[in-house]
Each structure stands twice: as C-alpha cells, then as structure tokens.
Short mmCIF file of C-alpha atoms in Angstrom, two decimals:
data_model
loop_
_atom_site.label_atom_id
_atom_site.label_comp_id
_atom_site.label_asym_id
_atom_site.label_seq_id
_atom_site.Cartn_x
_atom_site.Cartn_y
_atom_site.Cartn_z
CA MET C 259 0.00 0.00 0.00
CA LEU C 260 2.86 2.35 0.80
CA LYS C 261 4.23 1.87 -2.71
CA ASN C 262 0.84 2.66 -4.21
CA GLU C 263 0.52 5.81 -2.11
CA ALA C 264 4.05 6.85 -3.04
CA GLN C 265 3.30 6.30 -6.73
CA SER C 266 0.18 8.45 -6.34
CA LEU C 267 2.27 11.18 -4.80
CA GLN C 268 4.69 10.86 -7.70
CA ASP C 269 1.98 10.85 -10.38
CA GLU C 270 0.25 13.92 -8.99
CA ALA C 271 3.44 16.03 -9.12
CA HIS C 272 3.11 19.42 -10.79
CA GLY C 273 6.55 19.60 -12.39
CA GLY C 274 8.45 21.50 -9.71
CA PRO C 275 11.24 20.18 -7.52
CA PRO C 276 9.89 18.50 -4.37
CA ILE C 277 10.14 20.07 -0.93
CA VAL C 278 11.28 18.41 2.27
CA CYS C 279 10.08 20.65 5.10
CA LEU C 280 11.60 20.17 8.57
CA SER C 281 8.81 21.83 10.49
CA GLY C 282 8.43 23.05 14.04
CA MET C 283 4.71 22.25 14.22
CA PHE C 284 2.44 19.22 14.13
CA TRP C 285 0.41 19.37 10.94
CA ASP C 286 -2.97 19.43 12.67
CA GLU C 287 -1.81 21.80 15.41
CA HIS C 288 -2.80 25.48 15.44
CA TRP C 289 -2.03 26.54 11.85
CA SER C 290 0.92 28.88 11.35
CA SER C 291 3.02 29.95 8.36
CA GLN C 292 4.32 26.39 8.07
CA GLN C 293 1.02 24.71 7.26
CA GLN C 294 -0.30 27.72 5.36
CA LEU C 295 2.65 27.82 2.97
CA MET C 296 3.06 24.07 2.53
CA SER C 297 -0.64 23.53 1.83
CA ARG C 298 -0.41 26.07 -0.99
CA LEU C 299 2.91 24.88 -2.40
CA ALA C 300 1.50 21.35 -2.61
CA ALA C 301 -0.40 22.62 -5.67
CA ARG C 302 2.98 23.13 -7.37
CA CYS C 303 5.11 20.21 -6.21
CA ARG C 304 5.33 17.15 -3.99
CA ILE C 305 5.99 17.87 -0.32
CA LEU C 306 7.22 15.80 2.59
CA TYR C 307 6.24 17.69 5.74
CA VAL C 308 8.26 16.46 8.72
CA GLU C 309 6.51 17.28 11.98
CA ARG C 310 8.35 18.48 15.06
CA PRO C 311 9.75 15.58 17.07
CA VAL C 312 8.62 15.02 20.65
CA SER C 313 10.42 13.68 23.71
CA LEU C 314 9.37 12.63 27.19
CA LEU C 315 10.15 16.19 28.26
CA SER C 316 7.40 17.41 25.92
CA PHE C 317 4.82 16.44 28.53
CA PHE C 318 6.19 19.26 30.73
CA THR C 319 6.94 22.03 28.21
CA GLY C 320 3.49 23.33 27.36
CA ILE C 321 2.42 20.95 24.59
CA SER C 322 -0.82 19.25 25.53
CA ASP C 323 -0.41 15.74 26.87
CA ALA C 324 -2.95 14.49 24.32
CA SER C 325 -0.90 15.95 21.44
CA VAL C 326 2.32 14.38 22.71
CA GLY C 327 0.66 11.00 23.19
CA ARG C 328 -0.87 11.20 19.72
CA GLN C 329 2.55 11.84 18.16
CA PHE C 330 4.07 8.85 19.94
CA TRP C 331 1.19 6.72 18.65
CA ARG C 332 1.54 7.99 15.08
CA TRP C 333 5.25 7.16 15.09
CA LEU C 334 4.54 3.64 16.36
CA LYS C 335 2.03 3.16 13.53
CA GLY C 336 4.70 3.89 10.93
CA GLY C 337 4.94 7.67 10.97
CA LEU C 338 3.92 8.39 7.37
CA ARG C 339 0.45 9.53 6.36
CA TYR C 340 -1.11 11.54 3.52
CA GLU C 341 -2.88 14.86 3.71
CA SER C 342 -3.39 15.00 -0.07
CA PRO C 343 -2.01 13.26 -3.18
CA THR C 344 0.98 15.64 -3.18
CA LEU C 345 1.45 16.22 0.54
CA ALA C 346 2.83 13.52 2.85
CA ILE C 347 3.20 14.02 6.61
CA LEU C 348 6.00 12.29 8.50
CA THR C 349 5.95 11.90 12.28
CA PRO C 350 9.62 11.37 13.14
CA PRO C 351 10.85 9.18 15.99
CA PRO C 352 10.90 10.61 19.52
CA ILE C 353 14.13 12.36 20.45
CA PHE C 354 16.19 12.88 23.58
CA PRO C 355 15.44 15.99 25.68
CA LEU C 356 17.72 19.05 25.69
CA ARG C 357 17.88 18.94 21.92
CA PHE C 358 20.16 21.96 21.50
CA HIS C 359 23.02 20.45 23.48
CA PRO C 360 25.76 19.59 20.93
CA ILE C 361 26.03 15.90 21.82
CA VAL C 362 22.27 15.38 22.11
CA ASN C 363 21.78 17.26 18.85
CA ARG C 364 24.08 14.90 16.99
CA VAL C 365 22.17 11.83 18.18
CA ASN C 366 18.74 13.38 17.60
CA GLU C 367 19.58 14.58 14.10
CA TRP C 368 20.94 11.15 13.17
CA MET C 369 17.59 9.63 14.17
CA ARG C 370 15.54 12.26 12.37
CA LEU C 371 17.63 12.10 9.17
CA ARG C 372 17.39 8.31 9.12
CA SER C 373 13.59 8.59 9.27
CA VAL C 374 13.48 11.34 6.62
CA ARG C 375 15.70 9.39 4.20
CA ARG C 376 13.49 6.34 4.54
CA ALA C 377 10.41 8.42 3.75
CA MET C 378 12.15 10.08 0.79
CA ARG C 379 12.97 6.68 -0.67
CA ALA C 380 9.40 5.48 -0.18
CA LEU C 381 8.06 8.59 -1.93
CA ASN C 382 10.79 8.68 -4.60
CA LEU C 383 11.80 12.24 -3.70
CA ASN C 384 15.10 13.31 -5.23
CA ALA C 385 17.06 16.59 -5.21
CA PRO C 386 14.45 18.37 -3.07
CA ILE C 387 14.31 21.91 -1.81
CA LEU C 388 15.21 21.59 1.86
CA TRP C 389 13.01 24.02 3.81
CA ILE C 390 13.93 24.27 7.49
CA TYR C 391 12.01 25.84 10.37
CA GLU C 392 13.76 24.07 13.24
CA PRO C 393 16.90 25.95 14.40
CA ASP C 394 18.59 22.74 15.57
CA ALA C 395 18.50 21.12 12.10
CA GLY C 396 21.80 22.40 10.73
CA ARG C 397 23.22 18.89 10.43
CA ALA C 398 20.52 18.07 7.87
CA VAL C 399 21.94 20.53 5.34
CA GLY C 400 23.95 18.71 2.69
CA ARG C 401 22.84 15.28 3.87
CA LEU C 402 19.58 14.87 1.96
CA GLY C 403 20.84 15.48 -1.56
CA GLU C 404 18.96 18.77 -1.72
CA ALA C 405 19.12 21.13 -4.69
CA VAL C 406 18.92 24.21 -2.49
CA SER C 407 18.28 24.93 1.21
CA LEU C 408 16.29 27.60 3.02
CA TYR C 409 16.10 28.53 6.70
CA TYR C 410 12.72 30.14 7.44
CA CYS C 411 13.33 31.99 10.69
CA ALA C 412 10.13 33.08 12.43
CA ASP C 413 11.34 33.78 15.98
CA ASP C 414 14.29 34.82 18.09
CA TRP C 415 14.56 31.33 19.55
CA ALA C 416 17.20 32.09 22.16
CA ALA C 417 15.09 34.91 23.62
CA ALA C 418 12.21 32.58 24.50
CA GLY C 419 13.59 32.00 28.00
CA GLN C 420 12.69 28.31 28.18
CA TRP C 421 14.22 26.60 31.20
CA TRP C 422 14.75 23.35 29.31
CA ASN C 423 16.77 24.96 26.47
CA ASN C 424 20.06 26.76 27.05
CA ALA C 425 20.15 30.08 25.13
CA GLN C 426 23.85 29.71 24.34
CA HIS C 427 23.27 26.27 22.86
CA ILE C 428 20.32 27.58 20.82
CA ARG C 429 22.47 30.36 19.36
CA ALA C 430 25.23 27.91 18.49
CA ARG C 431 22.90 25.46 16.72
CA GLU C 432 21.12 28.25 14.87
CA GLU C 433 24.38 29.81 13.68
CA GLU C 434 25.51 26.40 12.43
CA LEU C 435 22.30 26.16 10.43
CA ALA C 436 22.54 29.70 9.02
CA SER C 437 26.14 29.15 7.92
CA ARG C 438 25.16 26.10 5.85
CA VAL C 439 21.93 27.07 4.07
CA ASP C 440 21.69 28.86 0.72
CA LEU C 441 18.90 31.29 1.69
CA ILE C 442 17.40 32.74 4.86
CA ALA C 443 13.88 34.15 5.10
CA GLY C 444 13.03 36.14 8.23
CA THR C 445 9.56 37.21 9.30
CA SER C 446 10.66 40.46 10.99
CA THR C 447 13.12 43.25 10.27
CA LYS C 448 15.06 42.49 13.46
CA ILE C 449 15.54 38.86 12.43
CA VAL C 450 16.57 39.90 8.92
CA LYS C 451 19.07 42.48 10.15
CA ARG C 452 20.67 39.94 12.43
CA TRP C 453 21.25 37.34 9.72
CA ALA C 454 22.02 39.77 6.90
CA GLU C 455 25.21 40.79 8.70
CA THR C 456 26.76 37.40 7.92
CA HIS C 457 24.50 35.89 5.24
CA PRO C 458 24.05 37.97 2.05
CA ASP C 459 21.01 36.07 0.81
CA THR C 460 18.61 37.04 3.59
CA PHE C 461 15.05 38.22 2.92
CA LEU C 462 12.13 39.71 4.80
CA VAL C 463 8.91 37.75 4.28
CA SER C 464 6.40 38.92 6.85
CA ASN C 465 3.55 36.69 7.97
CA GLY C 466 0.36 36.68 5.96
CA ALA C 467 -3.24 35.58 6.24
CA ASP C 468 -5.79 33.38 4.53
CA VAL C 469 -7.47 36.53 3.26
CA GLU C 470 -10.28 34.85 1.36
CA SER C 471 -11.28 32.83 4.40
CA PHE C 472 -11.26 35.71 6.87
CA ARG C 473 -13.05 38.00 4.44
CA MET C 474 -16.11 35.84 5.11
CA ALA C 475 -16.49 37.71 8.40
CA ARG C 476 -17.76 40.66 6.33
CA ASN C 477 -20.47 38.56 4.72
CA PRO C 478 -23.85 39.64 6.14
CA GLU C 479 -25.21 36.13 5.60
CA ILE C 480 -22.66 34.53 7.94
CA PRO C 481 -24.30 34.16 11.38
CA ILE C 482 -22.47 34.99 14.59
CA PRO C 483 -22.16 31.83 16.73
CA GLU C 484 -24.82 31.45 19.41
CA ASP C 485 -22.35 31.11 22.30
CA LEU C 486 -20.83 34.47 21.35
CA LEU C 487 -24.19 36.17 20.82
CA ARG C 488 -25.12 35.34 24.40
CA ILE C 489 -22.38 37.74 25.54
CA PRO C 490 -23.51 41.38 25.40
CA ALA C 491 -21.64 43.99 23.35
CA PRO C 492 -19.18 45.56 23.23
CA ARG C 493 -16.98 42.50 22.85
CA ILE C 494 -13.22 42.99 22.97
CA GLY C 495 -11.49 39.95 21.53
CA TYR C 496 -8.23 38.09 21.22
CA ILE C 497 -7.69 35.06 18.98
CA GLY C 498 -4.56 32.95 19.22
CA PHE C 499 -2.27 31.18 21.65
CA VAL C 500 -2.38 32.50 25.20
CA ASP C 501 1.22 31.90 26.19
CA GLY C 502 4.23 33.68 27.64
CA ARG C 503 3.88 36.55 25.16
CA PHE C 504 0.39 37.45 26.40
CA ASP C 505 0.32 40.50 28.70
CA THR C 506 -1.97 39.21 31.45
CA ALA C 507 -1.30 42.27 33.63
CA LEU C 508 -2.64 44.53 30.87
CA TYR C 509 -5.81 42.48 30.53
CA GLU C 510 -6.24 42.28 34.32
CA ARG C 511 -6.03 46.07 34.57
CA LEU C 512 -8.46 46.80 31.73
CA THR C 513 -11.00 44.14 32.61
CA GLN C 514 -11.21 45.65 36.08
CA ARG C 515 -11.42 49.25 34.85
CA HIS C 516 -14.11 48.43 32.29
CA PRO C 517 -16.62 45.89 33.58
CA GLU C 518 -18.99 47.09 30.84
CA TRP C 519 -16.61 45.70 28.20
CA GLN C 520 -16.83 41.96 27.61
CA TRP C 521 -13.47 40.28 26.93
CA VAL C 522 -13.49 37.21 24.69
CA ILE C 523 -10.39 35.00 24.46
CA ILE C 524 -10.41 32.33 21.75
CA GLY C 525 -7.52 29.89 21.41
CA PRO C 526 -5.32 27.36 23.21
CA LEU C 527 -4.41 28.24 26.80
CA MET C 528 -0.76 27.48 27.60
CA GLU C 529 -1.27 27.63 31.35
CA LYS C 530 2.07 25.97 32.04
CA HIS C 531 3.60 29.27 30.90
CA VAL C 532 1.06 31.92 31.88
CA ASP C 533 -1.02 32.54 35.01
CA LEU C 534 -4.67 33.12 34.12
CA SER C 535 -6.10 32.60 37.60
CA ARG C 536 -7.02 36.26 38.19
CA LEU C 537 -8.58 36.65 34.74
CA ARG C 538 -10.68 33.54 35.35
CA GLN C 539 -12.23 35.28 38.36
CA ARG C 540 -13.55 38.19 36.28
CA LYS C 541 -17.18 37.91 35.22
CA ASN C 542 -16.54 39.93 32.07
CA VAL C 543 -13.78 37.62 30.80
CA HIS C 544 -14.86 34.66 28.67
CA PHE C 545 -12.51 31.82 27.67
CA PHE C 546 -13.76 29.99 24.59
CA GLY C 547 -10.81 27.68 24.01
CA PRO C 548 -9.71 26.66 20.50
CA ARG C 549 -11.99 26.92 17.49
CA THR C 550 -11.44 25.43 14.05
CA ARG C 551 -10.07 27.56 11.23
CA ALA C 552 -13.43 27.32 9.47
CA GLU C 553 -15.22 28.72 12.54
CA LEU C 554 -12.94 31.70 13.19
CA PRO C 555 -14.41 34.16 10.63
CA ALA C 556 -17.86 33.86 12.23
CA TYR C 557 -16.41 34.51 15.68
CA LEU C 558 -14.43 37.48 14.39
CA LYS C 559 -17.64 38.91 12.96
CA GLY C 560 -19.05 39.04 16.47
CA LEU C 561 -16.11 40.97 17.96
CA ASP C 562 -16.27 44.76 18.12
CA VAL C 563 -12.51 45.26 18.62
CA CYS C 564 -9.65 42.79 18.18
CA THR C 565 -6.49 43.05 20.26
CA ILE C 566 -2.83 42.02 20.11
CA PRO C 567 -1.88 42.29 23.81
CA TYR C 568 1.73 41.14 23.68
CA LEU C 569 4.36 42.01 26.24
CA SER C 570 7.20 44.31 25.20
CA ASN C 571 10.43 42.37 25.63
CA VAL C 572 13.38 40.95 23.70
CA LEU C 573 11.31 38.08 22.31
CA THR C 574 8.41 40.17 21.01
CA GLU C 575 10.78 42.70 19.39
CA SER C 576 11.18 40.04 16.68
CA VAL C 577 7.52 39.00 16.50
CA PHE C 578 5.27 39.71 13.52
CA PRO C 579 1.84 38.53 14.74
CA LEU C 580 0.06 36.11 12.46
CA LYS C 581 -3.26 37.48 13.58
CA LEU C 582 -2.70 41.02 12.23
CA PHE C 583 -3.85 40.37 8.67
CA GLU C 584 -6.48 37.90 9.85
CA TYR C 585 -8.08 40.67 11.93
CA LEU C 586 -7.75 43.18 9.08
CA GLY C 587 -9.06 40.68 6.55
CA ALA C 588 -12.17 40.26 8.71
CA GLY C 589 -12.63 44.04 8.71
CA ARG C 590 -12.23 44.35 12.48
CA PRO C 591 -10.69 47.35 14.29
CA VAL C 592 -7.31 46.38 15.77
CA VAL C 593 -5.51 47.61 18.88
CA SER C 594 -1.98 46.41 19.60
CA THR C 595 0.74 46.98 22.13
CA GLY C 596 3.85 48.71 20.79
CA LEU C 597 5.36 45.89 18.75
CA PRO C 598 8.12 47.31 16.52
CA GLU C 599 7.05 45.25 13.51
CA LEU C 600 3.58 46.80 13.48
CA ALA C 601 4.73 50.43 13.39
CA PRO C 602 4.42 50.64 9.57
CA PHE C 603 0.73 49.69 9.81
CA ARG C 604 -0.49 52.64 11.90
CA GLU C 605 -2.88 53.54 9.11
CA TYR C 606 -4.93 50.47 10.05
CA VAL C 607 -3.91 49.64 13.63
CA GLN C 608 -4.13 51.56 16.90
CA ILE C 609 -0.59 51.19 18.31
CA ALA C 610 -0.46 51.57 22.10
CA PRO C 611 2.95 51.91 23.81
CA GLY C 612 1.37 51.73 27.30
CA PRO C 613 -1.78 50.58 29.14
CA GLU C 614 -3.40 54.03 29.05
CA GLU C 615 -2.92 54.25 25.29
CA PHE C 616 -4.22 50.69 24.89
CA GLU C 617 -7.37 51.63 26.79
CA GLU C 618 -7.80 54.76 24.71
CA GLY C 619 -7.20 52.78 21.53
CA ILE C 620 -10.10 50.47 22.37
CA ARG C 621 -12.33 53.42 23.19
CA LYS C 622 -11.51 55.09 19.86
CA SER C 623 -11.99 51.85 17.96
CA LEU C 624 -15.47 51.48 19.41
CA SER C 625 -16.53 55.02 18.48
CA GLU C 626 -14.34 56.10 15.55
CA PRO C 627 -12.48 53.10 14.08
CA LEU C 628 -9.62 53.56 11.65
CA PRO C 629 -10.29 52.94 7.93
CA ALA C 630 -10.54 49.30 6.88
CA ALA C 631 -7.67 47.85 4.87
CA SER C 632 -8.33 47.69 1.14
CA ASP C 633 -8.67 44.42 -0.74
CA GLU C 634 -5.58 45.32 -2.78
CA PHE C 635 -3.52 45.82 0.37
CA LEU C 636 -4.72 42.55 1.87
CA ALA C 637 -4.05 40.62 -1.35
CA GLY C 638 -0.41 41.67 -1.12
CA HIS C 639 -0.21 40.19 2.37
CA SER C 640 -2.06 36.95 1.67
CA TRP C 641 -0.46 33.54 2.07
CA ASP C 642 -1.08 33.04 -1.64
CA ALA C 643 1.16 36.00 -2.45
CA LYS C 644 3.82 34.88 0.04
CA ALA C 645 3.82 31.35 -1.41
CA ASP C 646 4.13 32.70 -4.97
CA TYR C 647 7.08 34.86 -4.01
CA LEU C 648 8.96 32.18 -2.10
CA TRP C 649 8.35 29.53 -4.75
CA ASN C 650 9.71 31.70 -7.55
CA LEU C 651 12.65 32.76 -5.39
CA LEU C 652 13.54 29.13 -4.69
CA ILE C 653 13.12 28.08 -8.31
CA ARG C 654 15.50 30.86 -9.30
CA ALA C 655 17.95 29.64 -6.66
CA VAL C 656 17.70 26.06 -7.93
CA GLN C 657 18.23 27.23 -11.50
CA ASN C 658 21.14 29.44 -10.57
CA LYS C 659 22.86 26.80 -8.45
CA ALA C 660 22.33 24.00 -10.97
CA GLY C 661 23.45 26.23 -13.83
CA SER C 662 26.67 27.14 -12.07
CA ASN C 663 27.41 23.48 -11.37
CA HIS C 664 26.20 21.72 -14.50
CA GLY C 665 25.37 24.30 -17.13
CA ASP C 666 21.83 24.88 -18.39
CA VAL C 667 18.95 23.25 -16.56
CA SER C 668 16.46 21.38 -18.75
CA ARG C 669 14.33 18.27 -18.70
CA SER C 670 15.58 14.96 -20.01
CA ASP C 671 13.25 15.24 -23.02
CA GLY C 672 14.87 18.51 -24.03
CA GLU C 673 11.85 20.62 -23.09
CA THR C 674 12.02 23.33 -20.48
CA SER C 675 10.08 22.35 -17.38
CA PRO C 676 6.99 24.40 -16.45
CA GLU C 677 8.63 25.93 -13.41
CA MET C 678 11.67 26.98 -15.44
CA GLN C 679 9.37 28.48 -18.08
CA ALA C 680 7.82 30.58 -15.31
CA VAL C 681 11.23 31.75 -14.16
CA ASN C 682 12.53 32.38 -17.65
CA SER C 683 9.46 34.39 -18.57
CA LEU C 684 10.48 36.89 -15.91
CA GLU C 685 13.79 37.64 -17.55
CA HIS C 686 12.07 40.14 -19.85
CA GLY C 687 9.45 41.29 -17.36
CA GLU C 688 9.11 44.87 -16.18
CA ILE C 689 9.42 46.23 -12.68
CA SER C 690 7.48 49.44 -12.55
CA ASP C 691 8.71 52.40 -10.58
CA HIS C 692 5.39 53.82 -9.46
CA ASN C 693 4.52 54.58 -5.88
CA ALA C 694 4.44 51.45 -3.72
CA GLU C 695 1.24 52.64 -2.12
CA ASP C 696 -0.58 52.15 -5.40
CA SER C 697 0.65 48.61 -5.98
CA THR C 698 -0.48 45.29 -4.65
CA LEU C 699 3.04 44.36 -3.58
CA ALA C 700 6.12 46.41 -2.98
CA TYR C 701 9.63 45.03 -3.04
CA GLU C 702 12.44 46.91 -1.35
CA ARG C 703 15.59 46.18 -3.28
CA PRO C 704 18.81 47.63 -1.89
CA GLY C 705 20.77 45.71 -4.53
CA GLY C 706 22.25 42.26 -4.90
CA ARG C 707 22.83 39.45 -7.34
CA ASP C 708 20.36 38.71 -10.10
CA LEU C 709 19.29 35.58 -8.22
CA LEU C 710 17.63 37.80 -5.65
CA SER C 711 15.49 39.84 -8.01
CA PRO C 712 11.74 39.77 -7.33
CA VAL C 713 10.02 37.07 -9.34
CA CYS C 714 6.29 37.16 -8.60
CA THR C 715 4.46 36.35 -11.81
CA ASP C 716 0.84 36.97 -10.90
CA THR C 717 1.07 40.23 -9.03
CA PRO C 718 2.46 43.63 -10.04
CA ILE C 719 5.62 44.56 -8.17
CA ALA C 720 6.91 48.02 -7.40
CA VAL C 721 10.31 49.03 -6.16
CA SER C 722 9.97 51.03 -2.97
CA GLU C 723 12.67 53.70 -2.94
CA GLY C 724 11.57 55.55 0.16
CA GLY C 725 11.93 52.65 2.58
CA ASP C 726 8.29 52.79 3.71
CA ARG C 727 7.31 49.20 4.44
CA SER C 728 3.67 49.86 5.20
CA HIS C 729 2.81 48.28 1.84
CA CYS C 730 5.84 46.05 1.56
CA GLY C 731 4.97 42.40 1.36
CA PHE C 732 8.52 41.22 0.75
CA ALA C 733 11.93 42.79 1.08
CA ARG C 734 15.53 41.78 0.96
CA GLY C 735 17.59 42.27 4.09
CA PRO C 736 19.62 45.43 4.54
#
C-alpha cells in the first residue's frame, strides 16, 4: 500500500522540484506559516512535511499531553500519512530531551535524518528543496541530496527563556544552520538584520493571512455563533495562543477598569507558561478555548474590537503577529501593544505603547475606528502572495545553483520544465517604478545578485525607494 501511495504522490506532481520541510509544528496543530505555505505549495510540487519531534520532556513544556501522546502513537504506527495526493506528513521518531546540546543534537539529528531518508525513498523524492524551520537542524543541510536549502526563521529562539533549552546552545545550533543554508527568510526586520550581517542572501517575508477565508467575516449572511451572541456587546477579543507573550497584567487592569466591556479570548491556553487565575475570576472575561479555522471568521464577525496584547520584551521585538492580517481581513478594528514590527501599519492599527494608550485605543476603535484595509492591500499580504514569491525565489535559486554546477537546466526530453518556463518568462518582465502605495506588492531592493530579483508572476511589483514598508509584502535584508 505504501508503494501505491508513493506512486500516487509521484503521479500527482506538478513539475516543480519536491520540498522536504523540517517543520516546528504538528500538521494538525494550530495553523501557522508552516502549514499555510506548505498547503499552498502542494499545488505546485510534492511535499514531505516532517513534523516536530517530541520527547518525554514534551509532557512538561506546554504541549498538551494528548498531542504528545498522539505523536508517539503515530510514530509507532509507521509515521507516514497523507494529507493530499501531493502532501505527505511524517511523524519522526521521539528524540532525547535538551535537543540543543551539541552531543544530544548529533544523536537526535541522526535519528531524524534516518527517518526522513526512509520516507524520501518510499516517496521517490530526489534533489528536493530543503526548507527548514527548526533551528537545531543544521546537520541536515547537505545530507539529503537537496538542490537548495532555506532557513525560514520566524522567531528569536534564544530569547524565549525556556528553562529546558540553554540560550547559548540555541544560538550555536542556529548559527551552524545559518552558515550552511543557501537562503534565509526572516519574518521580521530584526531577524533579517541579524542574519544579513553574515548571510548575504537574507530576505524579509512577513507573515500573511488566509485573506479569502477571513473576508467571510464581512459577509452579512454569515451568522455569529450562538455562544458568542449570548455575551452582550461591546466585545473585545483576542484570537490565538495565550502563552508567555500574552500581557496578562494589561488584561487584568483593563478588565477591572471596564466591567462594561466583555473580553473574549479564543484559542489554546498554555497555562504551564502563563497565570490566568485572576482573569478567570472576572465575570466579564470569557474563555472559549480553540476553534477550528473554518469557525474563526464567524467569531471574528461578532467581535467589536480585536487586540494584540503582547508584552514588550526581547522576544516580542522580533515577533510579527500572524493574527494582524487575519483581523484586518475580517474588517475588524485592531488595537496592539507597541510591537516594533507593526509600526508601519499605523494607518490600520491603533498602536499603544502603554496601558493608558491601549485603553484609549479600544475606546476610539469602538466610536471612531480607523479605515478598513483595502482588498488590494490585503491581497499583497495573503499567504497566496507569500507562497508565490517564495516559490519563484527558490526556483530561481535552484536554476542558478544547478546552472553554475552543471550548465543549463532542462528536462531529459529537451523541453524546459513548467517551473523553469515561469522563471525564464520573468527575464524580460518589467518592474514598474510607481509609488508602492498604489501597488499590490512592494519590493524593497537595496541591490544584490540577479538571483535575488523579485520574481512574482501573478502580481504587479513596485520598487519602494523611500523605505516605507507599510505596503511592503517582501523585502531583501539590509
């Protein structure tokens, strides 16, 4: 049966090089950039999505016990399953705790690579794009026969302050990884600036949103869920993980000062990392727990103001919240603490450097909300646009690397492959020089090799000369 499934995966390929993604998330966990991008890229190529490995320590680090137990069970059952004809999910073997320690890392990576190679053989995946999210996976680079490698850096891992991971060890493993990969994509300007100092091929690719899905919140025919309707307005909401980034003191202060405001919190509660006991005592605070992705637009429709109440610290200086464009896509007013990455979006977001400003931002959003983001703006920050950009960037990298090693890249039948046709068609394309504010996407291009030129085929691209990133979907590092 495995051979039949593998052949199906092979037969459904769309002509592009396959991707092996070493992810930091379980596939059916809370969806992040990892699942969003891979689910879209599976329409272009075959993908092996390798889930984050678990250990016995995982029972104590904030992951739900049920999730950890499920991953152990999936591994025992064989580890490989299929999300679609072109997307296979691999649950790797459990690893030893303290994964960033150099000796432990060597053993763990040997186990993971052994599992990945076996899956690649079963699926007949050759010369893949190696796409890495896990900062401890540097030893994988160059060991899977990849055509090109990418580190997609979404967090300042060493700043997380986790007692079970030594920050010095995290930095060492991450620097090993960065020194070996061909490309680095960072989701915040701080991350990009850090890596661009030593790695010339570093890009800014901010988080996006499933714009079409969240736009459903504006549909008058979509009903607000009954459990939310039972809560009187105004409803001040938060959707996402409630973890160590969440400013509980801010919420405690405002829920006490405004008993007439109802506070709705939707998402997983990581209570091993955050104390919610005082908020649970407030009658105007309502914990809904997780909701499915399909349900979220209806819940967003019932919120009067959406919040991003993150603490201001070293970790959140590098955070670009996933929920920003989800809130804006739903047409909801947004109030956020003073996250540096959100400063360019003041046109659409009330930015609050302190608790008084946060309170005032909610009050203003209830009475005189900021203008809603345009459809053109949101399209430029959709996961579809991000996937298009990254795919074309990687295809160009594959072409450039293969060309430098072996000459021209072509198919065995002498025809140019579809993905190379897409890349080649850009050689004579135009990059207009009109104002970035009038374009769907803006690309800030301080210079660099031809490999790093913007290569989105479906969306107009403008070069932003003024450095304003308020409409910049993608940018190369400084």
